[in-house]
Each structure stands twice: as C-alpha cells, then as structure tokens.
C-alpha cells in the first residue's frame, strides 16, 4: 500500500537548486577537476539525498511502515517527524534550500495528511477527521485536507 499523495513540485524551488548545482560545478572547475559538470551534478544528487535521508528520517521510515501495512508504527513515525519540524520550523519553511527538496507541500502538512490517512486505515475515522481539521487550521489552503473531508462527508451522507 502507498500513501494517497501525488508529488507536487514547487517549480520556483528549482532555481536555488540549479544555482547550487552550478556553484558546485564552478567549484570543481576552479579546482581543475576533469569532468567538473558531471562531478557537480553527482555531488548535488548525493548531497541532497544524504541531507533528506538524515533530516526526514522519521518521515521516510513511516512511509516504509505504511507500505508494509503497519499503520500504527507509521503514525508514530509521522508524528515524530511532525514534532521535529514543529521544533525547527525553518527546516520545513526553507526546505528548498535546507533539504534541497522541490516539494510544493510542506513536510509538516504531509505528516498530518499521512497521520490522518493511517488513522482512516485502522478504522479510527474520528481521529482521521481531527487530523484533517488540524491540517486545515495550520494550512487553510490545503487541497488535500479539503478533498479528504469532502470525501468523508460524502460517505457519511450516503450511509
């Protein structure tokens, strides 16, 4: 099973990432490294993967728990990631630069969405609704929360 989120890209975030990549390429060029373009791109890709691997470890592990069907472990992991990002909100706010992430949706919003989804999968609908409402309170323009709450309302109406 996978999480019900499509990857949304904030295209503007690609500008600082491209700039950082070009900086790396230029640094390798100045140092006289052969194939500086290739080394710059590889350094960027390895660096961004490493940063995300470490910084959003709980989020990544929770995603693995969802895939294996362990929704309670996933909830704990997403909650831990959310708590970390609440403690250090600048990590998520500046994710384009700090995490080298192009995600349009913040990791905090993703965490709340994923927690709500996991609660819905274990039959705790009221907790799911509570987390979707929390999403709307923190992210008033959240299309994910709006769609989920509309879906739940439609199902309740048909029942």
XYZ file of N, CA and C in Angstrom:
477
model
N 0.854 -1.177 0.000
C 0.000 0.000 0.000
C 0.894 1.231 0.000
N 0.424 2.283 -0.618
C 1.187 3.528 -0.628
C 0.292 4.664 -0.140
N 0.925 5.763 0.168
C 0.203 6.927 0.663
C -0.531 7.616 -0.483
N -1.697 8.204 -0.195
C -2.519 8.806 -1.246
C -2.112 10.233 -1.582
N -0.845 10.440 -1.908
C -0.373 11.778 -2.224
C 0.417 11.722 -3.520
N 0.094 12.611 -4.412
C 0.906 12.734 -5.612
C 1.980 13.768 -5.335
N 3.115 13.604 -5.962
C 4.214 14.549 -5.748
C 3.893 15.845 -6.476
N 3.822 16.917 -5.703
C 3.582 18.233 -6.265
C 4.879 19.019 -6.165
N 5.311 19.564 -7.276
C 6.596 20.252 -7.325
C 6.385 21.768 -7.322
N 7.154 22.446 -6.489
C 7.193 23.906 -6.499
C 8.299 24.286 -7.481
N 7.909 24.602 -8.676
C 8.886 24.820 -9.745
C 9.880 25.928 -9.424
N 9.464 26.927 -8.686
C 10.360 28.026 -8.334
C 11.523 27.529 -7.479
N 11.303 26.441 -6.758
C 12.354 25.884 -5.890
C 13.528 25.351 -6.696
N 13.300 25.100 -7.964
C 14.376 24.566 -8.790
C 15.461 25.605 -9.067
N 15.110 26.893 -8.953
C 16.094 27.944 -9.204
C 17.252 27.921 -8.200
N 16.976 27.927 -6.873
C 18.116 27.861 -5.951
C 18.874 26.540 -6.061
N 18.157 25.474 -6.376
C 18.833 24.182 -6.512
C 19.732 24.166 -7.747
N 19.258 24.758 -8.829
C 20.084 24.877 -10.030
C 21.297 25.759 -9.744
N 21.068 26.849 -9.008
C 22.163 27.733 -8.627
C 23.205 27.014 -7.788
N 22.748 26.199 -6.848
C 23.668 25.437 -6.001
C 24.453 24.429 -6.839
N 23.777 23.793 -7.768
C 24.450 22.828 -8.649
C 25.511 23.531 -9.491
N 25.169 24.689 -10.038
C 26.136 25.444 -10.835
C 27.315 25.919 -9.984
N 27.040 26.251 -8.736
C 28.116 26.626 -7.817
C 29.084 25.456 -7.626
N 28.536 24.264 -7.454
C 29.381 23.073 -7.308
C 30.192 22.813 -8.576
N 29.527 22.933 -9.715
C 30.229 22.744 -10.995
C 31.367 23.754 -11.107
N 31.086 25.011 -10.792
C 32.104 26.052 -10.850
C 33.257 25.799 -9.898
N 32.953 25.315 -8.711
C 33.987 24.997 -7.731
C 34.905 23.896 -8.256
N 34.308 22.848 -8.804
C 35.128 21.771 -9.380
C 35.954 22.280 -10.557
N 35.366 23.183 -11.344
C 36.086 23.740 -12.496
C 37.296 24.548 -12.017
N 37.085 25.390 -11.009
C 38.172 26.210 -10.454
C 39.273 25.326 -9.870
N 38.876 24.222 -9.271
C 39.859 23.300 -8.680
C 40.566 22.463 -9.740
N 40.131 22.602 -10.982
C 40.782 21.897 -12.079
C 40.386 20.439 -12.218
N 39.230 20.085 -11.680
C 38.753 18.706 -11.761
C 38.216 18.446 -13.163
N 38.721 17.373 -13.765
C 38.204 16.970 -15.080
C 36.742 16.564 -14.913
N 35.934 16.831 -15.901
C 34.505 16.493 -15.868
C 33.808 17.205 -14.703
N 34.121 18.481 -14.519
C 33.561 19.262 -13.410
C 32.028 19.290 -13.459
N 31.447 19.301 -14.659
C 29.990 19.314 -14.780
C 29.398 18.042 -14.176
N 29.960 16.908 -14.547
C 29.482 15.625 -14.029
C 29.672 15.548 -12.514
N 30.834 15.941 -12.029
C 31.103 15.892 -10.593
C 30.169 16.824 -9.823
N 29.881 17.996 -10.379
C 28.971 18.934 -9.726
C 27.575 18.357 -9.585
N 27.084 17.754 -10.656
C 25.745 17.160 -10.626
C 25.692 15.971 -9.666
N 26.679 15.118 -9.710
C 26.710 13.950 -8.822
C 26.801 14.400 -7.361
N 27.637 15.393 -7.094
C 27.760 15.901 -5.724
C 26.425 16.448 -5.236
N 25.731 17.187 -6.096
C 24.418 17.715 -5.727
C 23.443 16.575 -5.415
N 23.369 15.578 -6.302
C 22.417 14.482 -6.116
C 22.717 13.671 -4.861
N 23.992 13.355 -4.651
C 24.373 12.592 -3.455
C 24.121 13.433 -2.204
N 24.495 14.711 -2.259
C 24.307 15.595 -1.108
C 22.851 15.765 -0.744
N 21.998 16.004 -1.728
C 20.576 16.200 -1.430
C 19.951 14.918 -0.891
N 20.341 13.783 -1.431
C 19.818 12.506 -0.930
C 20.257 12.265 0.509
N 21.503 12.560 0.800
C 22.030 12.382 2.160
C 21.339 13.305 3.151
N 21.163 14.565 2.770
C 20.503 15.534 3.654
C 19.080 15.079 3.956
N 18.344 14.684 2.925
C 16.971 14.238 3.146
C 16.931 12.923 3.924
N 17.898 12.056 3.687
C 17.962 10.781 4.394
C 18.076 11.010 5.898
N 18.886 11.976 6.279
C 19.115 12.253 7.698
C 18.007 13.122 8.284
N 17.653 14.213 7.606
C 16.744 15.209 8.167
C 15.301 14.724 8.292
N 14.830 13.956 7.346
C 13.439 13.487 7.404
C 13.396 11.957 7.524
N 14.291 11.456 8.355
C 14.408 10.012 8.578
C 13.088 9.413 9.072
N 12.467 10.062 10.061
C 11.215 9.537 10.617
C 10.129 9.466 9.551
N 10.052 10.489 8.727
C 9.046 10.538 7.654
C 9.272 9.386 6.670
N 10.517 9.181 6.297
C 10.856 8.116 5.352
C 10.540 6.737 5.946
N 10.927 6.524 7.209
C 10.669 5.234 7.853
C 9.168 4.991 8.016
N 8.428 6.051 8.304
C 6.981 5.913 8.429
C 6.361 5.516 7.097
N 6.882 6.063 6.021
C 6.405 5.674 4.686
C 6.634 4.197 4.424
N 7.767 3.685 4.877
C 8.048 2.254 4.744
C 7.060 1.427 5.577
N 6.722 1.931 6.767
C 5.758 1.226 7.627
C 4.387 1.162 6.948
N 3.994 2.231 6.266
C 2.716 2.237 5.541
C 2.751 1.168 4.456
N 3.855 1.104 3.718
C 3.965 0.113 2.641
C 3.856 -1.308 3.160
N 4.318 -1.522 4.388
C 4.232 -2.873 4.959
C 2.925 -3.087 5.715
N 2.058 -2.059 5.766
C 0.758 -2.202 6.411
C 0.772 -1.968 7.910
N 1.883 -1.509 8.465
C 1.986 -1.247 9.901
C 1.628 0.221 10.163
N 0.332 0.504 10.157
C -0.143 1.882 10.230
C 0.117 2.529 11.588
N 0.094 1.750 12.666
C 0.362 2.327 13.990
C 1.813 2.804 14.093
N 2.739 2.026 13.570
C 4.145 2.450 13.554
C 4.310 3.666 12.655
N 3.578 3.683 11.563
C 3.647 4.818 10.637
C 3.158 6.090 11.322
N 2.074 5.979 12.072
C 1.540 7.144 12.787
C 2.613 7.706 13.725
N 3.263 6.824 14.478
C 4.309 7.267 15.410
C 5.452 7.953 14.657
N 5.841 7.400 13.520
C 6.927 7.983 12.733
C 6.566 9.332 12.148
N 5.364 9.431 11.575
C 4.929 10.711 11.010
C 4.780 11.764 12.114
N 4.279 11.334 13.284
C 4.126 12.263 14.411
C 5.491 12.761 14.879
N 6.457 11.861 14.936
C 7.807 12.234 15.337
C 8.413 13.240 14.351
N 8.229 12.994 13.064
C 8.706 13.919 12.042
C 8.021 15.268 12.145
N 6.714 15.240 12.377
C 5.947 16.479 12.536
C 6.456 17.263 13.743
N 6.675 16.564 14.871
C 7.171 17.214 16.090
C 8.542 17.849 15.860
N 9.418 17.143 15.144
C 10.744 17.680 14.835
C 10.621 18.967 14.025
N 9.761 18.944 13.022
C 9.604 20.114 12.153
C 8.880 21.256 12.860
N 8.073 20.942 13.861
C 7.461 21.999 14.671
C 8.514 22.651 15.565
N 9.453 21.862 16.029
C 10.528 22.372 16.880
C 11.503 23.223 16.069
N 11.737 22.827 14.820
C 12.639 23.537 13.912
C 11.890 23.899 12.630
N 10.940 24.829 12.715
C 10.096 25.132 11.547
C 10.870 25.673 10.349
N 12.017 26.263 10.573
C 12.812 26.813 9.472
C 13.291 25.711 8.527
N 13.459 24.478 9.034
C 13.888 23.370 8.169
C 12.841 23.140 7.088
N 11.570 23.148 7.491
C 10.476 22.922 6.545
C 10.198 24.166 5.709
N 10.246 25.319 6.342
C 9.957 26.567 5.627
C 10.947 26.791 4.489
N 12.209 26.498 4.749
C 13.253 26.702 3.743
C 13.720 25.372 3.156
N 12.792 24.423 3.022
C 13.120 23.072 2.547
C 13.765 23.069 1.166
N 13.460 24.098 0.364
C 14.040 24.171 -0.976
C 15.558 24.272 -0.906
N 16.043 24.973 0.120
C 17.482 25.185 0.266
C 18.082 24.205 1.275
N 17.438 24.065 2.444
C 17.984 23.234 3.521
C 17.946 21.754 3.169
N 16.816 21.288 2.664
C 16.654 19.870 2.337
C 16.847 19.584 0.850
N 17.038 20.644 0.083
C 17.129 20.525 -1.379
C 15.926 19.757 -1.918
N 14.765 20.086 -1.369
C 13.515 19.436 -1.749
C 12.694 20.379 -2.623
N 12.064 19.837 -3.641
C 11.206 20.623 -4.528
C 9.734 20.439 -4.219
N 9.444 19.842 -3.076
C 8.060 19.564 -2.733
C 7.271 20.848 -2.512
N 6.141 20.940 -3.186
C 5.260 22.096 -3.026
C 4.580 22.057 -1.659
N 4.293 20.849 -1.203
C 3.621 20.665 0.082
C 4.689 20.524 1.163
N 4.512 21.236 2.260
C 5.487 21.162 3.342
C 5.478 19.765 3.963
N 6.580 19.416 4.580
C 6.671 18.110 5.230
C 5.727 18.028 6.430
N 5.461 19.158 7.078
C 4.508 19.160 8.192
C 3.102 18.848 7.686
N 2.711 19.461 6.571
C 1.393 19.188 6.001
C 1.302 17.730 5.560
N 2.384 17.244 4.934
C 2.403 15.828 4.523
C 2.251 14.912 5.727
N 2.952 15.244 6.821
C 2.896 14.403 8.018
C 1.466 14.341 8.561
N 0.802 15.489 8.664
C -0.576 15.499 9.159
C -1.494 14.710 8.240
N -1.329 14.870 6.940
C -2.136 14.126 5.976
C -1.911 12.624 6.137
N -0.656 12.240 6.276
C -0.330 10.819 6.380
C -0.823 10.220 7.690
N -0.764 10.997 8.771
C -1.301 10.519 10.051
C -2.804 10.283 9.910
N -3.497 11.257 9.322
C -4.949 11.120 9.129
C -5.260 9.902 8.275
N -4.511 9.730 7.191
C -4.710 8.571 6.321
C -4.526 7.266 7.103
N -3.484 7.201 7.903
C -3.211 5.973 8.672
C -4.333 5.687 9.662
N -4.830 6.740 10.318
C -5.954 6.525 11.234
C -7.171 6.013 10.482
N -7.400 6.499 9.276
C -8.539 6.009 8.499
C -8.365 4.538 8.132
N -7.125 4.116 7.934
C -6.859 2.730 7.548
C -7.046 1.748 8.701
N -6.945 2.239 9.946
C -7.139 1.339 11.093
C -8.518 1.527 11.719
N -9.394 2.227 10.997
C -10.781 2.347 11.421
C -11.038 3.410 12.475
N -10.121 4.332 12.661
C -10.315 5.394 13.645
C -10.632 6.701 12.902
N -11.833 6.712 12.327
C -12.260 7.814 11.479
C -12.310 9.162 12.166
N -12.713 9.195 13.433
C -12.802 10.474 14.139
C -11.420 11.096 14.332
N -10.420 10.258 14.596
C -9.055 10.779 14.714
C -8.564 11.274 13.350
N -8.926 10.559 12.299
C -8.556 10.995 10.947
C -9.152 12.366 10.665
N -10.423 12.528 10.974
C -11.097 13.815 10.762
C -10.414 14.909 11.580
N -10.054 14.573 12.804
C -9.375 15.543 13.672
C -8.057 16.018 13.047
N -7.290 15.096 12.479
C -6.027 15.478 11.848
C -6.247 16.254 10.551
N -7.275 15.895 9.775
C -7.571 16.676 8.574
C -7.991 18.101 8.958
N -8.759 18.224 10.046
C -9.141 19.558 10.519
C -7.928 20.339 11.019
N -7.006 19.644 11.674
C -5.771 20.298 12.111
C -4.985 20.792 10.893
N -4.975 19.974 9.836
C -4.324 20.397 8.585
C -4.930 21.698 8.082
N -6.261 21.756 8.065
C -6.927 22.964 7.568
C -6.653 24.161 8.464
N -6.533 23.915 9.759
C -6.261 25.020 10.669
C -4.840 25.555 10.455
N -3.885 24.665 10.215
C -2.493 25.089 10.005
C -2.210 25.488 8.557
N -2.920 24.858 7.636
C -2.715 25.106 6.204
C -4.077 25.331 5.552
N -4.630 26.526 5.712
C -6.005 26.795 5.245
C -6.248 26.529 3.762
N -5.213 26.545 2.958
C -5.375 26.302 1.525
C -5.114 24.854 1.134
N -5.060 23.961 2.113
C -4.726 22.567 1.845
C -5.824 21.859 1.047
N -5.529 21.623 -0.215
C -6.475 20.884 -1.057
C -6.604 19.440 -0.601
N -5.531 18.890 -0.043
C -5.580 17.507 0.457
C -6.605 17.370 1.576
N -6.546 18.268 2.553
C -7.475 18.203 3.685
C -8.905 18.450 3.223
N -9.086 19.427 2.358
C -10.430 19.733 1.863
C -11.022 18.540 1.127
N -10.231 17.924 0.255
C -10.721 16.776 -0.511
C -11.048 15.604 0.410
N -10.189 15.353 1.382
C -10.422 14.230 2.303
C -11.687 14.456 3.122
N -11.854 15.661 3.651
C -13.046 15.948 4.456
C -14.312 15.907 3.613
N -14.242 16.376 2.379
C -15.400 16.284 1.475
C -15.743 14.838 1.175
N -14.720 14.009 0.985
C -14.925 12.589 0.715
C -15.586 11.902 1.910
N -15.078 12.193 3.097
C -15.646 11.605 4.325
C -17.103 12.052 4.486
N -17.372 13.338 4.255
C -18.743 13.858 4.371
C -19.666 13.165 3.367
N -19.185 12.938 2.156
C -19.985 12.278 1.124
C -20.302 10.840 1.522
N -19.325 10.165 2.081
C -19.542 8.769 2.504
C -20.549 8.723 3.654
N -20.405 9.640 4.588
C -21.347 9.676 5.725
C -22.760 9.985 5.264
N -22.866 10.844 4.275
C -24.181 11.221 3.744
C -24.848 10.014 3.072
N -24.057 9.210 2.376
C -24.589 8.038 1.680
C -24.893 6.892 2.625
N -24.319 6.893 3.809
C -24.528 5.777 4.754
C -25.859 5.811 5.412
